[in-house]
Amino acid sequence: MTSLFVGLDTNPGLDDFGHDNVWLVILKAVLIFLILVLLTLFNIWAERRVVARMQHRIGPNVHGPFGLLQSLADGVKLALKEDIVPKAADKVVFVLAPVLATIPAFLTFSVIPFGPTVKLPWSDTHTPLQLTDMPVAVVFVLAIASIGIYGIVLGGWSSGSTYSLLGGLRSSAQMISYEVSMGLAFVAVFLYAGSMSTSQIVAAQDKFWYGLILAPSFVIYVISMIGETNRAPFDLPEAEGELVGGFHTEYSSLKFALFFLAEYINMATVSALATTLFLGGWHAPFWIDNVWAGANHGYWPFLWFMGKVMFFIFIFIWLRGTLPRLRYDQFMHFGWKRLIPFSLLWTVAVAAIRTIDLNGGFDRQWLYVAIALCLALIVVLFFVEEKQQSDADAAEEKAVFDAFAGGYPVPPMPEVPEGKR
C-alpha cells in the first residue's frame, strides 16, 4: 500500500520535466485537447442554463439529459452551414485568422499543472499531471495569449467590412490596455514565490494561497482577465448593439465556430491561470488536507483544480447576465487611469515588504500604515476627479443651448415688425 503512493504527494520540480517518453507526451497532449473541447461544450451549456435561470427562463432542455447535447448539436449545425468568403476580403488572412486565434488558446494549457506527480494505472510509470514546465512559464502564457489576439485583429481587418475593422481595432487597444495590468498583477506573485514556473508557484502555496495575502493583485487579475477574453461587460470587440458582431461579422460555418471555440478556451485558460497563481492550484480547498491526509494524493487534486476553474467560469457567466456593456471611453479610462496606476503602486508596496522580509525584517506596523494612507489618498483623488467632472457636466446641462445660434443648421426667421403681423 505504501508503494502505491510513492511520489503521489510530491510537488514536481523543473527537473521532473523533459523525461517522458514520446507516447506519454502525445497521450498528455491528446487528453488536454479532449478536456478543453469537452469543457467548452459544457461551458456553453452551463452559460445558457445559468443565464436562463437569471432571466426566469428554462434554457436548453430538449437534446439529451438536461439539454447537455445542445452544444454538440449547435457545433454540428455550424459545421454544416454554408461557408461564405466576402469578395472584398483578403482570402488568405481571412482563412488564417480563426486558426491564429484557436491554436494559441490550446497551447497555453501546456504549462498548466493539473495535479502532482502520479503513478499511471496499470504501469510503474510516474509522471506529473502537467505536459511541461519552464522557468518562465507564466511569461510563456502571456506571450502565447498575445498571439491569439492577432487572430481577432487580422480577422477584423481582412473581412473588408467597416464593422469588422472597428471590432479588430478595439481588440488591439483592449489587448494593450489590460495585458499591462495583468502582467503587473503577476509581479507580486513572482516576488513571493521566487519563480515564474507554474509548478513552483503551486508548490509555494501549500500552506497559504496568494489570493488571500495578495488580494489586490488577485482582484486586479480577475478584472484584467475579463477584459483580456472580450467578455461582458468588456466585450467591446463584438458589441452586437453597435458593430453587429464586431470582428467576426463576416464569418460563418467552421471559421466562426473556431472563433467561438477560442473564446471559451481562453476563458478556461485565464481561469486555470488564476487558480494556479492565486488559489493554490491543485491543492485541496479550505485546507481539507489537514483533516483528510489523502486529499492532495493521487488523482484527487485534478478534481480540486477543475472545481476552482469552474468557479471562475461561473463568475464569467454571472457577470454576463448581470452587468451592461461599458462605453468604449469608460473602458479605456478605467484601464489606464484606474487599474494600471493602482497596479504600479501595489507592486512597489509588495516589493518593499518582500525586500524587508528577506533582509531580516523590522516592525512593519508603520509601513502598513503608510501603505494604507497612500491607498486611501488614491481612492480619494479618484473620487475628487470624478466629482469635478460631474460638476462640469452639470454646469453644461444648465447652460441655455440655442440650436439656431449663428444661423446653423437653419437660418433664423427674420423679425416681423409689429404692425405687419
Short mmCIF file of C-alpha atoms in Angstrom, two decimals:
data_model
loop_
_atom_site.label_atom_id
_atom_site.label_comp_id
_atom_site.label_asym_id
_atom_site.label_seq_id
_atom_site.Cartn_x
_atom_site.Cartn_y
_atom_site.Cartn_z
CA MET A 1 0.00 0.00 0.00
CA THR A 2 2.90 2.32 0.75
CA SER A 3 4.46 1.75 -2.67
CA LEU A 4 1.16 2.77 -4.29
CA PHE A 5 1.61 6.33 -3.04
CA VAL A 6 5.32 6.68 -3.82
CA GLY A 7 5.69 10.07 -5.49
CA LEU A 8 1.96 10.78 -5.43
CA ASP A 9 2.28 13.58 -2.88
CA THR A 10 5.39 15.05 -4.49
CA ASN A 11 5.32 18.57 -5.87
CA PRO A 12 7.01 18.22 -9.26
CA GLY A 13 10.05 20.39 -9.89
CA LEU A 14 11.61 21.61 -13.11
CA ASP A 15 13.94 18.60 -13.13
CA ASP A 16 10.92 16.26 -13.37
CA PHE A 17 10.00 17.51 -16.84
CA GLY A 18 11.53 16.58 -20.18
CA HIS A 19 12.00 12.89 -19.32
CA ASP A 20 8.65 11.48 -20.50
CA ASN A 21 8.51 9.03 -23.38
CA VAL A 22 7.12 10.22 -26.69
CA TRP A 23 3.95 8.15 -26.27
CA LEU A 24 3.33 9.73 -22.86
CA VAL A 25 3.79 13.27 -24.22
CA ILE A 26 1.32 12.52 -27.04
CA LEU A 27 -1.12 11.00 -24.53
CA LYS A 28 -0.97 14.11 -22.33
CA ALA A 29 -1.45 16.43 -25.32
CA VAL A 30 -4.49 14.44 -26.55
CA LEU A 31 -6.03 14.39 -23.06
CA ILE A 32 -5.59 18.17 -22.71
CA PHE A 33 -7.24 18.67 -26.11
CA LEU A 34 -10.19 16.44 -25.16
CA ILE A 35 -10.59 18.10 -21.77
CA LEU A 36 -10.69 21.58 -23.36
CA VAL A 37 -13.17 20.59 -26.09
CA LEU A 38 -15.50 18.84 -23.63
CA LEU A 39 -15.13 21.72 -21.18
CA THR A 40 -16.11 24.15 -23.94
CA LEU A 41 -19.26 22.17 -24.74
CA PHE A 42 -20.16 22.07 -21.06
CA ASN A 43 -19.42 25.77 -20.51
CA ILE A 44 -21.69 26.81 -23.39
CA TRP A 45 -24.49 24.68 -21.94
CA ALA A 46 -23.84 25.99 -18.41
CA GLU A 47 -23.88 29.61 -19.59
CA ARG A 48 -27.22 29.18 -21.35
CA ARG A 49 -28.73 27.42 -18.35
CA VAL A 50 -27.43 29.85 -15.71
CA VAL A 51 -28.42 32.97 -17.68
CA ALA A 52 -31.82 31.39 -18.33
CA ARG A 53 -32.32 30.92 -14.60
CA MET A 54 -31.34 34.55 -14.00
CA GLN A 55 -33.93 35.65 -16.56
CA HIS A 56 -36.66 33.23 -15.36
CA ARG A 57 -36.41 31.08 -18.49
CA ILE A 58 -35.86 27.35 -18.94
CA GLY A 59 -32.86 27.25 -21.25
CA PRO A 60 -31.79 24.20 -23.30
CA ASN A 61 -33.61 21.10 -22.03
CA VAL A 62 -34.54 19.01 -25.08
CA HIS A 63 -31.40 17.46 -26.58
CA GLY A 64 -30.05 14.89 -24.16
CA PRO A 65 -30.50 14.82 -20.38
CA PHE A 66 -30.97 18.38 -19.10
CA GLY A 67 -30.16 19.59 -22.63
CA LEU A 68 -26.49 18.61 -22.32
CA LEU A 69 -26.24 17.68 -26.01
CA GLN A 70 -27.46 21.10 -27.20
CA SER A 71 -23.90 22.44 -27.55
CA LEU A 72 -22.89 19.40 -29.60
CA ALA A 73 -25.91 19.88 -31.87
CA ASP A 74 -25.01 23.56 -32.33
CA GLY A 75 -21.45 22.58 -33.26
CA VAL A 76 -22.64 20.12 -35.89
CA LYS A 77 -25.04 22.75 -37.26
CA LEU A 78 -22.19 25.29 -37.60
CA ALA A 79 -20.01 22.74 -39.38
CA LEU A 80 -22.75 22.03 -41.95
CA LYS A 81 -23.61 25.68 -42.69
CA GLU A 82 -22.52 27.31 -45.93
CA ASP A 83 -19.02 28.77 -45.80
CA ILE A 84 -19.05 32.31 -47.23
CA VAL A 85 -15.97 34.39 -48.05
CA PRO A 86 -16.73 38.07 -48.91
CA LYS A 87 -15.42 39.34 -52.24
CA ALA A 88 -13.67 42.27 -50.56
CA ALA A 89 -11.85 40.01 -48.07
CA ASP A 90 -8.17 39.15 -48.14
CA LYS A 91 -8.82 35.43 -48.54
CA VAL A 92 -5.52 34.09 -47.16
CA VAL A 93 -5.60 36.19 -43.99
CA PHE A 94 -9.38 35.71 -43.71
CA VAL A 95 -8.90 31.93 -43.51
CA LEU A 96 -5.80 32.01 -41.29
CA ALA A 97 -7.23 34.41 -38.68
CA PRO A 98 -9.51 31.85 -36.91
CA VAL A 99 -6.62 29.39 -36.80
CA LEU A 100 -4.35 32.04 -35.24
CA ALA A 101 -6.99 32.66 -32.60
CA THR A 102 -7.60 28.98 -31.77
CA ILE A 103 -4.18 27.30 -31.73
CA PRO A 104 -2.62 29.62 -29.08
CA ALA A 105 -5.67 29.01 -26.88
CA PHE A 106 -4.76 25.30 -26.76
CA LEU A 107 -1.00 25.89 -26.42
CA THR A 108 -1.31 27.91 -23.20
CA PHE A 109 -2.55 24.83 -21.32
CA SER A 110 0.76 23.04 -21.96
CA VAL A 111 2.29 24.62 -18.83
CA ILE A 112 -0.77 24.47 -16.55
CA PRO A 113 -0.35 21.95 -13.68
CA PHE A 114 -3.43 19.73 -13.21
CA GLY A 115 -2.02 17.81 -10.26
CA PRO A 116 1.11 16.42 -8.54
CA THR A 117 3.30 13.55 -9.66
CA VAL A 118 1.14 10.44 -10.02
CA LYS A 119 1.51 6.78 -10.88
CA LEU A 120 -0.16 5.80 -14.14
CA PRO A 121 -2.72 2.98 -13.80
CA TRP A 122 -1.57 -0.49 -14.84
CA SER A 123 2.08 0.58 -15.06
CA ASP A 124 5.07 1.58 -12.96
CA THR A 125 5.45 4.97 -14.68
CA HIS A 126 5.38 8.12 -12.53
CA THR A 127 4.75 11.47 -14.19
CA PRO A 128 3.49 14.94 -13.27
CA LEU A 129 -0.08 15.82 -14.28
CA GLN A 130 1.33 18.57 -16.49
CA LEU A 131 2.57 18.47 -20.07
CA THR A 132 5.70 20.55 -19.48
CA ASP A 133 7.12 23.41 -17.45
CA MET A 134 9.83 26.01 -17.82
CA PRO A 135 11.45 28.72 -15.66
CA VAL A 136 9.38 31.42 -17.42
CA ALA A 137 6.12 29.50 -17.85
CA VAL A 138 3.84 32.41 -16.90
CA VAL A 139 5.60 34.72 -19.36
CA PHE A 140 5.13 31.99 -21.97
CA VAL A 141 1.37 32.03 -21.30
CA LEU A 142 1.26 35.82 -21.73
CA ALA A 143 3.25 35.64 -24.97
CA ILE A 144 1.06 32.93 -26.49
CA ALA A 145 -2.13 34.73 -25.39
CA SER A 146 -0.88 37.86 -27.19
CA ILE A 147 -0.51 35.88 -30.41
CA GLY A 148 -4.15 34.80 -30.09
CA ILE A 149 -5.25 38.44 -30.12
CA TYR A 150 -3.70 38.81 -33.59
CA GLY A 151 -6.30 36.34 -34.87
CA ILE A 152 -9.06 38.72 -33.83
CA VAL A 153 -7.28 41.80 -35.20
CA LEU A 154 -6.45 40.19 -38.54
CA GLY A 155 -9.92 38.66 -38.79
CA GLY A 156 -11.47 42.10 -38.47
CA TRP A 157 -9.02 43.71 -40.88
CA SER A 158 -9.22 41.02 -43.58
CA SER A 159 -13.03 40.91 -43.72
CA GLY A 160 -13.34 44.05 -45.82
CA SER A 161 -16.10 45.34 -43.54
CA THR A 162 -16.15 48.56 -41.54
CA TYR A 163 -17.87 46.93 -38.58
CA SER A 164 -15.30 44.12 -38.51
CA LEU A 165 -12.40 46.59 -38.80
CA LEU A 166 -13.69 48.62 -35.84
CA GLY A 167 -14.01 45.44 -33.78
CA GLY A 168 -10.43 44.45 -34.62
CA LEU A 169 -9.09 47.91 -33.70
CA ARG A 170 -10.94 47.80 -30.40
CA SER A 171 -9.42 44.39 -29.70
CA SER A 172 -5.86 45.67 -30.23
CA ALA A 173 -6.46 48.59 -27.85
CA GLN A 174 -8.03 46.23 -25.33
CA MET A 175 -5.04 43.89 -25.51
CA ILE A 176 -2.55 46.71 -24.88
CA SER A 177 -4.57 48.19 -22.03
CA TYR A 178 -5.43 45.14 -19.97
CA GLU A 179 -2.36 42.98 -20.57
CA VAL A 180 -0.30 45.67 -18.84
CA SER A 181 -2.37 45.47 -15.66
CA MET A 182 -2.48 41.68 -15.91
CA GLY A 183 1.31 41.48 -16.10
CA LEU A 184 1.67 43.84 -13.13
CA ALA A 185 -0.68 41.62 -11.10
CA PHE A 186 1.72 38.71 -11.66
CA VAL A 187 4.76 40.57 -10.32
CA ALA A 188 3.64 40.28 -6.70
CA VAL A 189 3.21 36.51 -7.13
CA PHE A 190 6.70 36.21 -8.63
CA LEU A 191 8.18 38.16 -5.71
CA TYR A 192 6.63 35.85 -3.12
CA ALA A 193 7.09 32.54 -4.97
CA GLY A 194 10.60 33.35 -6.16
CA SER A 195 9.87 31.71 -9.51
CA MET A 196 7.93 32.13 -12.75
CA SER A 197 7.43 28.39 -13.09
CA THR A 198 3.80 27.34 -12.69
CA SER A 199 4.65 24.14 -10.82
CA GLN A 200 6.92 26.04 -8.40
CA ILE A 201 4.26 28.70 -7.78
CA VAL A 202 1.74 25.98 -6.91
CA ALA A 203 4.28 24.29 -4.60
CA ALA A 204 4.87 27.62 -2.81
CA GLN A 205 1.15 27.79 -1.94
CA ASP A 206 0.98 24.54 0.03
CA LYS A 207 0.42 26.48 3.30
CA PHE A 208 -1.44 29.63 2.16
CA TRP A 209 -2.94 30.95 -1.05
CA TYR A 210 -1.63 34.09 -2.69
CA GLY A 211 -5.20 35.13 -3.42
CA LEU A 212 -5.55 35.85 0.31
CA ILE A 213 -2.27 37.55 1.15
CA LEU A 214 -2.09 39.31 -2.24
CA ALA A 215 -5.79 40.17 -2.51
CA PRO A 216 -5.28 43.42 -4.54
CA SER A 217 -3.27 41.50 -7.15
CA PHE A 218 -6.00 38.88 -7.26
CA VAL A 219 -8.73 41.48 -7.83
CA ILE A 220 -6.66 43.27 -10.50
CA TYR A 221 -6.07 39.99 -12.33
CA VAL A 222 -9.76 38.98 -12.23
CA ILE A 223 -10.77 42.33 -13.76
CA SER A 224 -7.99 42.12 -16.36
CA MET A 225 -8.78 38.55 -17.38
CA ILE A 226 -12.37 39.55 -18.17
CA GLY A 227 -11.08 42.35 -20.40
CA GLU A 228 -8.50 40.04 -21.97
CA THR A 229 -11.12 37.48 -23.02
CA ASN A 230 -13.53 40.06 -24.52
CA ARG A 231 -16.31 39.03 -22.18
CA ALA A 232 -19.14 41.20 -20.85
CA PRO A 233 -19.03 43.89 -19.59
CA PHE A 234 -15.80 44.29 -21.62
CA ASP A 235 -16.96 42.70 -24.90
CA LEU A 236 -16.15 45.81 -26.96
CA PRO A 237 -14.65 43.93 -29.98
CA GLU A 238 -18.03 42.22 -30.54
CA ALA A 239 -20.56 44.80 -29.30
CA GLU A 240 -23.61 43.36 -31.07
CA GLY A 241 -25.65 46.52 -30.47
CA GLU A 242 -23.05 48.76 -32.12
CA LEU A 243 -20.98 46.64 -34.53
CA VAL A 244 -23.46 43.87 -35.45
CA GLY A 245 -21.00 41.18 -34.37
CA GLY A 246 -17.71 43.02 -34.39
CA PHE A 247 -14.63 41.29 -35.72
CA HIS A 248 -16.47 38.09 -36.74
CA THR A 249 -19.42 39.74 -38.53
CA GLU A 250 -18.43 38.30 -41.94
CA TYR A 251 -17.52 34.82 -40.67
CA SER A 252 -19.69 31.73 -40.98
CA SER A 253 -19.56 27.94 -40.68
CA LEU A 254 -16.41 26.38 -39.16
CA LYS A 255 -14.38 29.59 -39.19
CA PHE A 256 -16.96 31.26 -36.95
CA ALA A 257 -17.01 28.12 -34.79
CA LEU A 258 -13.23 28.40 -34.34
CA PHE A 259 -13.57 31.97 -33.03
CA PHE A 260 -16.30 30.78 -30.69
CA LEU A 261 -14.11 27.86 -29.53
CA ALA A 262 -11.13 30.16 -28.95
CA GLU A 263 -13.21 32.49 -26.75
CA TYR A 264 -14.37 29.71 -24.45
CA ILE A 265 -10.94 28.06 -24.27
CA ASN A 266 -9.42 31.43 -23.38
CA MET A 267 -11.97 31.66 -20.57
CA ALA A 268 -10.73 28.30 -19.31
CA THR A 269 -7.10 29.38 -19.73
CA VAL A 270 -7.33 32.57 -17.68
CA SER A 271 -9.42 30.70 -15.09
CA ALA A 272 -6.77 27.98 -14.85
CA LEU A 273 -4.05 30.62 -14.55
CA ALA A 274 -5.97 32.38 -11.76
CA THR A 275 -6.33 29.02 -9.99
CA THR A 276 -2.62 28.28 -10.40
CA LEU A 277 -1.30 31.67 -9.29
CA PHE A 278 -3.79 32.72 -6.61
CA LEU A 279 -5.92 29.79 -5.37
CA GLY A 280 -3.26 27.17 -4.69
CA GLY A 281 -3.54 25.34 -7.99
CA TRP A 282 -4.44 21.68 -7.47
CA HIS A 283 -4.15 21.83 -3.66
CA ALA A 284 -7.32 20.90 -1.80
CA PRO A 285 -9.58 23.89 -0.98
CA PHE A 286 -10.43 25.04 2.55
CA TRP A 287 -7.36 23.15 3.85
CA ILE A 288 -9.16 19.80 3.66
CA ASP A 289 -5.75 18.10 3.69
CA ASN A 290 -5.42 18.98 7.38
CA VAL A 291 -8.38 16.68 8.07
CA TRP A 292 -8.01 14.18 5.22
CA ALA A 293 -4.39 13.22 4.58
CA GLY A 294 -5.10 11.83 1.11
CA ALA A 295 -6.75 14.99 -0.25
CA ASN A 296 -3.61 16.02 -2.18
CA HIS A 297 -2.63 12.48 -3.25
CA GLY A 298 -3.25 10.61 -6.45
CA TYR A 299 -5.84 11.96 -8.86
CA TRP A 300 -7.96 13.84 -6.29
CA PRO A 301 -6.07 17.12 -6.93
CA PHE A 302 -7.36 17.09 -10.52
CA LEU A 303 -10.91 17.38 -9.17
CA TRP A 304 -9.93 20.28 -6.87
CA PHE A 305 -8.29 22.04 -9.80
CA MET A 306 -11.30 21.64 -12.10
CA GLY A 307 -13.66 22.77 -9.33
CA LYS A 308 -11.73 26.03 -8.90
CA VAL A 309 -11.69 26.58 -12.67
CA MET A 310 -15.46 26.11 -12.82
CA PHE A 311 -15.82 28.68 -10.04
CA PHE A 312 -14.19 31.30 -12.28
CA ILE A 313 -16.28 30.16 -15.26
CA PHE A 314 -19.37 30.82 -13.15
CA ILE A 315 -18.04 34.32 -12.39
CA PHE A 316 -17.80 34.96 -16.16
CA ILE A 317 -21.38 33.78 -16.68
CA TRP A 318 -22.66 35.72 -13.67
CA LEU A 319 -21.13 38.97 -14.93
CA ARG A 320 -22.55 38.48 -18.42
CA GLY A 321 -26.05 38.05 -17.02
CA THR A 322 -25.71 40.98 -14.60
CA LEU A 323 -23.69 43.91 -15.96
CA PRO A 324 -24.32 46.04 -19.06
CA ARG A 325 -21.56 46.72 -21.57
CA LEU A 326 -19.28 49.68 -20.85
CA ARG A 327 -18.84 52.51 -23.30
CA TYR A 328 -15.51 52.46 -25.09
CA ASP A 329 -14.27 55.66 -23.41
CA GLN A 330 -15.26 54.29 -19.97
CA PHE A 331 -13.41 51.08 -20.75
CA MET A 332 -10.18 52.85 -21.72
CA HIS A 333 -10.50 55.33 -18.86
CA PHE A 334 -10.83 52.57 -16.28
CA GLY A 335 -7.87 50.61 -17.65
CA TRP A 336 -5.34 53.43 -17.99
CA LYS A 337 -6.39 55.83 -15.20
CA ARG A 338 -7.54 53.38 -12.56
CA LEU A 339 -6.25 49.84 -12.96
CA ILE A 340 -2.68 50.44 -14.16
CA PRO A 341 -1.74 53.20 -11.62
CA PHE A 342 -3.14 51.14 -8.76
CA SER A 343 -1.25 48.07 -10.03
CA LEU A 344 2.02 50.01 -10.12
CA LEU A 345 1.63 51.33 -6.58
CA TRP A 346 0.66 47.92 -5.23
CA THR A 347 3.66 46.32 -6.95
CA VAL A 348 6.01 48.85 -5.34
CA ALA A 349 4.42 48.20 -1.94
CA VAL A 350 4.77 44.41 -2.27
CA ALA A 351 8.39 44.76 -3.43
CA ALA A 352 9.17 46.92 -0.37
CA ILE A 353 7.57 44.44 2.03
CA ARG A 354 9.29 41.48 0.38
CA THR A 355 12.69 43.20 0.49
CA ILE A 356 12.25 43.94 4.18
CA ASP A 357 11.34 40.30 4.86
CA LEU A 358 14.35 38.96 3.00
CA ASN A 359 16.69 41.38 4.81
CA GLY A 360 15.65 40.29 8.28
CA GLY A 361 12.59 42.49 8.67
CA PHE A 362 11.62 45.10 11.24
CA ASP A 363 8.48 46.40 12.86
CA ARG A 364 6.29 46.73 9.79
CA GLN A 365 3.43 48.47 11.57
CA TRP A 366 4.39 51.90 10.27
CA LEU A 367 4.98 50.53 6.77
CA TYR A 368 1.46 49.09 6.68
CA VAL A 369 0.07 52.40 7.94
CA ALA A 370 1.90 54.31 5.19
CA ILE A 371 0.65 51.92 2.51
CA ALA A 372 -2.91 52.20 3.81
CA LEU A 373 -2.71 56.01 3.78
CA CYS A 374 -1.37 56.02 0.22
CA LEU A 375 -4.16 53.74 -0.97
CA ALA A 376 -6.77 55.87 0.81
CA LEU A 377 -5.33 59.00 -0.79
CA ILE A 378 -5.51 57.39 -4.24
CA VAL A 379 -9.16 56.46 -3.72
CA VAL A 380 -9.98 60.00 -2.53
CA LEU A 381 -8.24 61.53 -5.54
CA PHE A 382 -10.19 59.25 -7.86
CA PHE A 383 -13.48 60.40 -6.36
CA VAL A 384 -12.44 64.07 -6.37
CA GLU A 385 -11.65 63.88 -10.06
CA GLU A 386 -15.00 62.26 -10.79
CA LYS A 387 -16.77 64.92 -8.69
CA GLN A 388 -15.13 67.72 -10.65
CA GLN A 389 -16.10 66.10 -13.94
CA SER A 390 -19.70 65.61 -12.82
CA ASP A 391 -19.93 69.28 -11.70
CA ALA A 392 -18.66 70.43 -15.10
CA ASP A 393 -21.19 68.22 -16.86
CA ALA A 394 -23.99 69.58 -14.68
CA ALA A 395 -22.95 73.18 -15.47
CA GLU A 396 -23.06 72.43 -19.20
CA GLU A 397 -26.52 70.95 -18.87
CA LYS A 398 -27.81 74.04 -17.06
CA ALA A 399 -26.46 76.41 -19.72
CA VAL A 400 -29.09 77.57 -22.21
CA PHE A 401 -28.41 76.00 -25.58
CA ASP A 402 -29.67 77.74 -28.70
CA ALA A 403 -29.73 75.25 -31.57
CA PHE A 404 -30.12 78.07 -34.13
CA ALA A 405 -27.37 80.34 -32.82
CA GLY A 406 -25.32 81.70 -35.69
CA GLY A 407 -27.83 80.52 -38.28
CA TYR A 408 -26.89 76.83 -38.10
CA PRO A 409 -28.24 74.48 -39.25
CA VAL A 410 -31.23 76.60 -40.41
CA PRO A 411 -31.01 80.41 -40.52
CA PRO A 412 -33.36 82.08 -38.03
CA MET A 413 -36.54 83.69 -39.34
CA PRO A 414 -36.35 87.48 -39.78
CA GLU A 415 -38.17 89.54 -37.20
CA VAL A 416 -41.53 90.87 -38.47
CA PRO A 417 -42.48 94.44 -37.47
CA GLU A 418 -45.36 94.74 -35.02
CA GLY A 419 -47.74 96.42 -37.50
CA LYS A 420 -47.26 93.82 -40.26
CA ARG A 421 -48.03 90.69 -38.21
#
